[in-house]
């Protein structure tokens, strides 16, 4: 997204930016009066220097602090921290600092869950350590959290990587024992949870032109022209249009009278360059059927290829996502190239890769 990260390809004079993001999400064990939002903006700015990005804009709801960054976004709630960064950022290098701040400033000393994920980079060799390969990322994560689980889903060039502490269903380990202890002392903190992520590539050039300064005068104009403001009604949007191109937005639900709970968020990041067009969409909005949302997102951006992942707890309305993805694959524009399902202790994960039918 940031102009300073764009590099030129001398062979074809195309500009390249790595739109694929690294996504780290850490949940802490519930503790009375502990709150990650006690961490100050200056403290977060110091953390983000390690990552090689900075805060551009800020908005919040009753439950979520949302930061637009020079490379994507960060979300902070009472016991959950999400950092999503693109380009040549190094988000895993800041985890130690975040864990220290969580304990010393916010009052959180125990990690409950960790999710780290990303799609395969367009140019993995250009990434800085440890992000130049997944094995190195896993090694660093294990140094913070112990022995996690690493998964690779999908075909080689379109694969999706995941690291988590969650054991597969039916296994018992230290994490489960800790969770049982938390429940014994009244800190179960369990609530329905879900996240849908849609990662799109090879997008319609006419749509991508909207997210350039040559076509749109400002972020609000790009947001309206693309229909982003209508993807999830009820979101208060904080958006930014980069110069000469690129776009980021966060949305948070603020109105308690709406059906959308104040803890809901959405985030979109767009790399519009023709040689490397890429769009990511993510939200934790709850839905018994994501088909309509998925259709709206695809209609807005018109990708030739996309992958979708849905994480959901068994008590979430989104727990039936696998059947929805199967149904969507039969609707004509796209065919399902790959699909996988994984049942963890407390979460179900659905992964699917789609590509447009040849015209």
CSV table of C-alpha atoms in Angstrom, one decimal:
chain,number,residue,atom,x,y,z
A,1,UNK,CA,0.0,0.0,0.0
A,2,UNK,CA,2.6,2.5,1.0
A,3,UNK,CA,4.3,4.2,-1.9
A,4,UNK,CA,7.8,3.8,-0.5
A,5,UNK,CA,7.4,0.0,-0.7
A,6,UNK,CA,6.7,-0.1,-4.4
A,7,UNK,CA,9.6,-1.4,-6.4
A,8,UNK,CA,10.1,-1.3,-10.2
A,9,UNK,CA,10.6,-4.4,-12.4
A,10,UNK,CA,13.4,-3.4,-14.8
A,11,UNK,CA,12.4,-6.0,-17.4
A,12,UNK,CA,8.9,-4.8,-18.1
A,13,UNK,CA,8.8,-1.5,-16.2
A,14,UNK,CA,5.8,-2.7,-14.2
A,15,UNK,CA,5.5,-1.6,-10.6
A,16,UNK,CA,5.3,-4.4,-8.0
A,17,UNK,CA,4.0,-4.4,-4.4
A,18,UNK,CA,3.5,-7.5,-2.3
A,19,UNK,CA,-0.2,-7.2,-1.4
A,20,UNK,CA,-0.3,-10.6,0.3
A,21,UNK,CA,-0.6,-10.0,4.1
A,22,UNK,CA,0.7,-11.7,7.2
A,23,UNK,CA,-2.0,-12.0,9.8
A,24,UNK,CA,-1.2,-12.6,13.4
A,25,UNK,CA,-4.1,-12.9,16.0
A,26,UNK,CA,-3.5,-13.5,19.7
A,27,UNK,CA,-6.2,-14.2,22.3
A,28,UNK,CA,-5.4,-13.8,25.9
A,29,UNK,CA,-7.1,-15.7,28.8
A,30,UNK,CA,-9.8,-13.5,30.3
A,31,UNK,CA,-8.8,-11.7,33.5
A,32,UNK,CA,-10.9,-9.3,35.4
A,33,UNK,CA,-9.9,-5.7,34.7
A,34,UNK,CA,-7.2,-6.7,32.2
A,35,UNK,CA,-7.6,-4.9,28.9
A,36,UNK,CA,-5.3,-4.5,25.9
A,37,UNK,CA,-6.8,-1.1,25.2
A,38,UNK,CA,-4.8,0.2,28.1
A,39,UNK,CA,-1.8,0.1,25.9
A,40,UNK,CA,-1.2,3.7,24.6
A,41,UNK,CA,-0.9,4.8,21.0
A,42,UNK,CA,2.7,5.8,21.6
A,43,UNK,CA,3.4,2.3,22.8
A,44,UNK,CA,1.8,0.8,19.7
A,45,UNK,CA,3.8,3.2,17.5
A,46,UNK,CA,7.0,1.9,19.1
A,47,UNK,CA,5.8,-1.7,18.5
A,48,UNK,CA,5.0,-0.9,14.8
A,49,UNK,CA,8.5,0.5,14.2
A,50,UNK,CA,9.7,-3.1,14.7
A,51,UNK,CA,7.2,-4.2,12.1
A,52,UNK,CA,8.3,-1.4,9.6
A,53,UNK,CA,5.0,0.4,9.4
A,54,UNK,CA,3.1,3.2,11.1
A,55,UNK,CA,-0.3,4.4,12.2
A,56,UNK,CA,-2.2,6.5,9.7
A,57,UNK,CA,-5.7,6.7,11.2
A,58,UNK,CA,-7.8,5.6,14.1
A,59,UNK,CA,-11.4,4.8,15.0
A,60,UNK,CA,-13.1,2.8,17.7
A,61,UNK,CA,-16.3,1.3,18.9
A,62,UNK,CA,-17.3,0.3,22.4
A,63,UNK,CA,-15.3,-3.0,22.0
A,64,UNK,CA,-12.7,-2.5,19.3
A,65,UNK,CA,-9.9,0.0,18.6
A,66,UNK,CA,-9.1,0.0,14.9
A,67,UNK,CA,-5.9,1.4,13.4
A,68,UNK,CA,-5.3,2.0,9.7
A,69,UNK,CA,-1.6,1.4,9.1
A,70,UNK,CA,0.8,2.4,6.3
A,71,UNK,CA,0.7,-1.3,5.5
A,72,UNK,CA,-2.8,-2.6,6.3
A,73,UNK,CA,-4.5,-2.7,9.8
A,74,UNK,CA,-4.4,-3.4,13.5
A,75,UNK,CA,-7.4,-4.2,15.8
A,76,UNK,CA,-7.2,-4.1,19.6
A,77,UNK,CA,-10.0,-5.3,21.9
A,78,UNK,CA,-10.1,-6.3,25.6
A,79,UNK,CA,-8.3,-9.6,25.1
A,80,UNK,CA,-7.6,-10.0,21.4
A,81,UNK,CA,-4.9,-8.4,19.3
A,82,UNK,CA,-4.9,-8.6,15.5
A,83,UNK,CA,-2.1,-7.3,13.2
A,84,UNK,CA,-2.4,-7.6,9.4
A,85,UNK,CA,0.5,-6.2,7.4
A,86,UNK,CA,1.5,-6.4,3.7
A,87,UNK,CA,4.6,-5.4,1.7
A,88,UNK,CA,8.0,-6.3,3.3
A,89,UNK,CA,6.8,-5.8,6.9
A,90,UNK,CA,8.0,-8.1,9.7
A,91,UNK,CA,5.0,-8.5,12.1
A,92,UNK,CA,6.4,-11.6,13.9
A,93,UNK,CA,9.4,-9.6,15.1
A,94,UNK,CA,7.1,-7.6,17.4
A,95,UNK,CA,5.4,-10.4,19.2
A,96,UNK,CA,7.8,-10.4,22.1
A,97,UNK,CA,7.2,-6.7,22.6
A,98,UNK,CA,3.4,-7.2,22.4
A,99,UNK,CA,3.5,-10.0,25.0
A,100,UNK,CA,5.5,-7.8,27.3
A,101,UNK,CA,3.1,-4.9,27.0
A,102,UNK,CA,0.1,-7.2,27.4
A,103,UNK,CA,1.5,-8.3,30.8
A,104,UNK,CA,3.0,-5.1,32.1
A,105,UNK,CA,0.4,-2.5,30.9
A,106,UNK,CA,-2.8,-4.4,30.1
A,107,UNK,CA,-2.7,-7.1,32.8
A,108,UNK,CA,-2.7,-10.2,30.5
A,109,UNK,CA,-0.2,-12.8,31.4
A,110,UNK,CA,-1.5,-15.9,29.6
A,111,UNK,CA,-2.1,-16.6,25.9
A,112,UNK,CA,-5.1,-18.6,25.2
A,113,UNK,CA,-5.1,-18.9,21.3
A,114,UNK,CA,-2.8,-17.9,18.5
A,115,UNK,CA,-3.6,-17.8,14.8
A,116,UNK,CA,-0.9,-16.8,12.2
A,117,UNK,CA,-1.8,-17.2,8.6
A,118,UNK,CA,-0.9,-15.9,5.1
A,119,UNK,CA,-1.3,-16.8,1.5
A,120,UNK,CA,1.8,-17.7,-0.6
A,121,UNK,CA,3.7,-14.6,-1.5
A,122,UNK,CA,4.0,-13.5,-5.1
A,123,UNK,CA,7.7,-13.0,-4.5
A,124,UNK,CA,8.7,-14.9,-1.3
A,125,UNK,CA,12.5,-14.3,-1.9
A,126,UNK,CA,12.0,-10.6,-1.5
A,127,UNK,CA,10.6,-11.0,2.1
A,128,UNK,CA,12.7,-10.2,5.1
A,129,UNK,CA,13.5,-12.9,7.7
A,130,UNK,CA,11.7,-14.7,9.2
A,131,UNK,CA,9.0,-14.2,6.5
A,132,UNK,CA,11.2,-15.5,3.7
A,133,UNK,CA,9.8,-19.0,4.4
A,134,UNK,CA,7.1,-20.7,6.5
A,135,UNK,CA,9.5,-22.9,8.4
A,136,UNK,CA,11.3,-19.9,9.8
A,137,UNK,CA,8.0,-18.3,10.8
A,138,UNK,CA,7.0,-21.5,12.6
A,139,UNK,CA,10.3,-21.7,14.4
A,140,UNK,CA,10.0,-18.1,15.7
A,141,UNK,CA,6.4,-18.6,16.7
A,142,UNK,CA,7.3,-21.8,18.6
A,143,UNK,CA,10.0,-19.8,20.5
A,144,UNK,CA,7.2,-17.6,21.9
A,145,UNK,CA,4.4,-20.1,22.4
A,146,UNK,CA,5.9,-23.6,22.6
A,147,UNK,CA,5.0,-26.3,20.1
A,148,UNK,CA,2.2,-25.1,17.9
A,149,UNK,CA,0.7,-26.8,14.9
A,150,UNK,CA,1.6,-25.8,11.3
A,151,UNK,CA,-0.6,-26.5,8.3
A,152,UNK,CA,-0.4,-25.9,4.5
A,153,UNK,CA,-3.6,-26.0,2.6
A,154,UNK,CA,-4.2,-25.8,-1.2
A,155,UNK,CA,-2.0,-26.2,-4.3
A,156,UNK,CA,1.6,-25.0,-4.2
A,157,UNK,CA,1.2,-21.6,-6.0
A,158,UNK,CA,-2.0,-20.8,-4.2
A,159,UNK,CA,-1.4,-22.4,-0.9
A,160,UNK,CA,-2.5,-20.9,2.5
A,161,UNK,CA,-0.3,-21.3,5.6
A,162,UNK,CA,-1.6,-21.6,9.1
A,163,UNK,CA,0.0,-21.8,12.6
A,164,UNK,CA,-2.1,-22.2,15.7
A,165,UNK,CA,-1.9,-23.5,19.2
A,166,UNK,CA,-5.3,-25.2,18.9
A,167,UNK,CA,-5.1,-29.0,19.0
A,168,UNK,CA,-7.1,-31.1,16.6
A,169,UNK,CA,-10.4,-32.3,18.0
A,170,UNK,CA,-10.0,-35.4,20.2
A,171,UNK,CA,-6.5,-34.7,21.4
A,172,UNK,CA,-5.6,-33.4,24.8
A,173,UNK,CA,-2.5,-31.3,25.5
A,174,UNK,CA,-1.3,-28.5,27.8
A,175,UNK,CA,-3.4,-25.9,26.1
A,176,UNK,CA,-6.6,-27.7,26.7
A,177,UNK,CA,-5.5,-28.3,30.3
A,178,UNK,CA,-4.9,-24.6,30.8
A,179,UNK,CA,-8.4,-23.8,29.3
A,180,UNK,CA,-9.9,-26.3,31.8
A,181,UNK,CA,-8.2,-24.6,34.6
A,182,UNK,CA,-9.5,-21.2,33.4
A,183,UNK,CA,-13.0,-22.6,33.5
A,184,UNK,CA,-12.5,-24.0,37.0
A,185,UNK,CA,-11.7,-20.5,38.3
A,186,UNK,CA,-14.5,-18.8,36.5
A,187,UNK,CA,-12.6,-17.3,33.5
A,188,UNK,CA,-13.9,-19.5,30.6
A,189,UNK,CA,-14.4,-16.4,28.4
A,190,UNK,CA,-16.1,-18.5,25.8
A,191,UNK,CA,-18.3,-16.7,23.3
A,192,UNK,CA,-19.3,-17.4,19.7
A,193,UNK,CA,-16.5,-16.3,17.4
A,194,UNK,CA,-16.1,-16.4,13.6
A,195,UNK,CA,-13.9,-14.8,10.9
A,196,UNK,CA,-14.3,-14.8,7.2
A,197,UNK,CA,-11.4,-13.9,5.0
A,198,UNK,CA,-11.5,-13.5,1.2
A,199,UNK,CA,-8.2,-13.2,-0.6
A,200,UNK,CA,-8.5,-12.1,-4.2
A,201,UNK,CA,-6.0,-11.9,-7.1
A,202,UNK,CA,-5.9,-11.0,-10.8
A,203,UNK,CA,-8.7,-8.4,-10.4
A,204,UNK,CA,-10.7,-6.4,-13.0
A,205,UNK,CA,-8.5,-3.5,-14.1
A,206,UNK,CA,-11.5,-1.2,-14.4
A,207,UNK,CA,-12.3,-1.8,-10.7
A,208,UNK,CA,-8.7,-1.4,-9.7
A,209,UNK,CA,-8.5,2.0,-11.4
A,210,UNK,CA,-10.9,3.3,-8.8
A,211,UNK,CA,-8.2,2.9,-6.2
A,212,UNK,CA,-5.7,5.3,-7.9
A,213,UNK,CA,-5.4,9.1,-7.4
A,214,UNK,CA,-5.8,9.4,-11.2
A,215,UNK,CA,-9.4,8.3,-10.9
A,216,UNK,CA,-10.5,9.0,-7.4
A,217,UNK,CA,-9.9,12.4,-5.6
A,218,UNK,CA,-10.0,10.9,-2.1
A,219,UNK,CA,-10.7,7.7,-0.2
A,220,UNK,CA,-14.4,8.5,0.4
A,221,UNK,CA,-14.9,8.8,-3.4
A,222,UNK,CA,-13.2,5.4,-4.0
A,223,UNK,CA,-15.2,3.8,-1.2
A,224,UNK,CA,-18.5,4.9,-2.7
A,225,UNK,CA,-17.6,4.3,-6.3
A,226,UNK,CA,-16.6,0.7,-5.5
A,227,UNK,CA,-19.6,-0.1,-3.3
A,228,UNK,CA,-17.4,-0.9,-0.3
A,229,UNK,CA,-19.8,1.2,1.8
A,230,UNK,CA,-22.6,-1.3,1.1
A,231,UNK,CA,-20.8,-4.6,1.7
A,232,UNK,CA,-21.8,-4.7,5.4
A,233,UNK,CA,-24.4,-2.0,6.3
A,234,UNK,CA,-24.0,-0.5,9.7
A,235,UNK,CA,-20.2,-0.2,9.6
A,236,UNK,CA,-18.6,3.2,10.3
A,237,UNK,CA,-15.8,3.4,7.8
A,238,UNK,CA,-12.3,4.8,8.3
A,239,UNK,CA,-10.6,4.8,4.8
A,240,UNK,CA,-7.4,6.0,3.2
A,241,UNK,CA,-6.3,6.3,-0.5
A,242,UNK,CA,-2.6,6.2,-1.0
A,243,UNK,CA,-0.6,8.3,-3.5
A,244,UNK,CA,-0.3,7.3,-6.4
A,245,UNK,CA,-2.4,4.2,-5.7
A,246,UNK,CA,-3.5,1.7,-3.1
A,247,UNK,CA,-6.3,1.7,-0.5
A,248,UNK,CA,-7.0,0.6,3.0
A,249,UNK,CA,-10.1,0.7,5.2
A,250,UNK,CA,-11.4,-0.4,8.6
A,251,UNK,CA,-15.0,-0.5,9.5
A,252,UNK,CA,-16.4,-0.9,13.0
A,253,UNK,CA,-20.0,-1.2,14.2
A,254,UNK,CA,-20.9,1.6,16.6
A,255,UNK,CA,-24.7,1.9,16.8
A,256,UNK,CA,-26.2,-0.3,19.5
A,257,UNK,CA,-29.6,-0.1,18.0
A,258,UNK,CA,-28.5,-1.9,14.8
A,259,UNK,CA,-28.4,-5.6,14.5
A,260,UNK,CA,-24.7,-5.4,14.0
A,261,UNK,CA,-23.0,-5.8,17.5
A,262,UNK,CA,-20.4,-3.2,18.4
A,263,UNK,CA,-17.6,-5.8,18.5
A,264,UNK,CA,-17.9,-6.4,14.7
A,265,UNK,CA,-15.2,-5.1,12.3
A,266,UNK,CA,-14.3,-5.4,8.7
A,267,UNK,CA,-11.1,-4.5,6.9
A,268,UNK,CA,-10.2,-4.2,3.2
A,269,UNK,CA,-6.8,-3.7,1.6
A,270,UNK,CA,-6.2,-3.1,-2.1
A,271,UNK,CA,-3.1,-3.3,-4.2
A,272,UNK,CA,-4.3,-2.1,-7.7
A,273,UNK,CA,-1.2,-2.3,-9.8
A,274,UNK,CA,-1.9,-4.4,-12.9
A,275,UNK,CA,1.1,-6.7,-12.5
A,276,UNK,CA,0.2,-7.6,-8.9
A,277,UNK,CA,-3.4,-6.7,-8.3
A,278,UNK,CA,-4.6,-8.1,-4.9
A,279,UNK,CA,-7.5,-7.4,-2.5
A,280,UNK,CA,-8.1,-8.8,0.9
A,281,UNK,CA,-11.4,-8.7,2.8
A,282,UNK,CA,-11.9,-9.8,6.4
A,283,UNK,CA,-14.7,-9.5,8.9
A,284,UNK,CA,-15.8,-11.2,12.1
A,285,UNK,CA,-19.5,-10.4,11.4
A,286,UNK,CA,-21.7,-13.3,12.4
A,287,UNK,CA,-23.9,-14.8,9.7
A,288,UNK,CA,-25.8,-18.1,9.3
A,289,UNK,CA,-25.0,-17.9,5.6
A,290,UNK,CA,-22.1,-16.1,4.1
A,291,UNK,CA,-23.2,-16.6,0.5
A,292,UNK,CA,-24.7,-13.1,0.1
A,293,UNK,CA,-21.7,-11.4,1.6
A,294,UNK,CA,-19.3,-13.4,-0.5
A,295,UNK,CA,-21.4,-12.6,-3.6
A,296,UNK,CA,-21.3,-8.8,-2.8
A,297,UNK,CA,-17.5,-8.8,-2.3
A,298,UNK,CA,-16.9,-10.7,-5.6
A,299,UNK,CA,-19.3,-8.4,-7.5
A,300,UNK,CA,-17.4,-5.4,-6.1
A,301,UNK,CA,-13.9,-6.5,-7.1
A,302,UNK,CA,-14.4,-9.1,-9.9
A,303,UNK,CA,-11.3,-11.3,-9.2
A,304,UNK,CA,-10.3,-14.1,-11.5
A,305,UNK,CA,-9.1,-16.1,-8.5
A,306,UNK,CA,-9.8,-16.1,-4.8
A,307,UNK,CA,-9.6,-18.2,-1.7
A,308,UNK,CA,-11.9,-18.0,1.2
A,309,UNK,CA,-11.4,-19.2,4.8
A,310,UNK,CA,-13.9,-19.3,7.6
A,311,UNK,CA,-13.0,-19.9,11.2
A,312,UNK,CA,-16.0,-20.5,13.5
A,313,UNK,CA,-16.7,-21.9,16.9
A,314,UNK,CA,-19.3,-24.7,17.0
A,315,UNK,CA,-21.9,-22.3,18.7
A,316,UNK,CA,-21.4,-19.7,15.9
A,317,UNK,CA,-24.0,-19.3,13.2
A,318,UNK,CA,-21.1,-19.6,10.7
A,319,UNK,CA,-20.3,-23.1,11.8
A,320,UNK,CA,-22.1,-24.5,8.7
A,321,UNK,CA,-19.8,-22.7,6.3
A,322,UNK,CA,-18.6,-25.8,4.4
A,323,UNK,CA,-22.0,-26.5,3.0
A,324,UNK,CA,-22.3,-22.8,2.0
A,325,UNK,CA,-19.0,-23.0,0.1
A,326,UNK,CA,-20.1,-26.2,-1.7
A,327,UNK,CA,-23.3,-24.5,-2.7
A,328,UNK,CA,-21.5,-21.4,-3.9
A,329,UNK,CA,-19.2,-23.4,-6.2
A,330,UNK,CA,-22.1,-24.4,-8.3
A,331,UNK,CA,-23.3,-20.9,-9.2
A,332,UNK,CA,-21.6,-20.5,-12.6
A,333,UNK,CA,-18.9,-17.8,-12.6
A,334,UNK,CA,-16.4,-19.7,-10.5
A,335,UNK,CA,-15.4,-23.3,-10.1
A,336,UNK,CA,-14.0,-24.7,-6.8
A,337,UNK,CA,-10.4,-25.9,-7.4
A,338,UNK,CA,-9.7,-27.1,-3.8
A,339,UNK,CA,-11.5,-27.4,-0.5
A,340,UNK,CA,-10.4,-28.6,2.9
A,341,UNK,CA,-11.9,-28.8,6.3
A,342,UNK,CA,-10.1,-29.0,9.7
A,343,UNK,CA,-11.8,-29.5,13.1
A,344,UNK,CA,-9.8,-28.0,15.9
A,345,UNK,CA,-10.7,-28.1,19.6
A,346,UNK,CA,-13.2,-25.3,19.8
A,347,UNK,CA,-13.0,-24.1,16.1
A,348,UNK,CA,-13.9,-25.4,12.7
A,349,UNK,CA,-11.9,-24.2,9.7
A,350,UNK,CA,-13.1,-24.2,6.1
A,351,UNK,CA,-10.7,-23.4,3.2
A,352,UNK,CA,-11.7,-23.2,-0.4
A,353,UNK,CA,-10.0,-22.0,-3.6
A,354,UNK,CA,-12.0,-20.7,-6.6
A,355,UNK,CA,-11.1,-19.7,-10.1
A,356,UNK,CA,-13.2,-18.2,-12.8
A,357,UNK,CA,-14.4,-20.5,-15.6
A,358,UNK,CA,-12.6,-19.7,-18.8
A,359,UNK,CA,-14.5,-17.2,-20.9
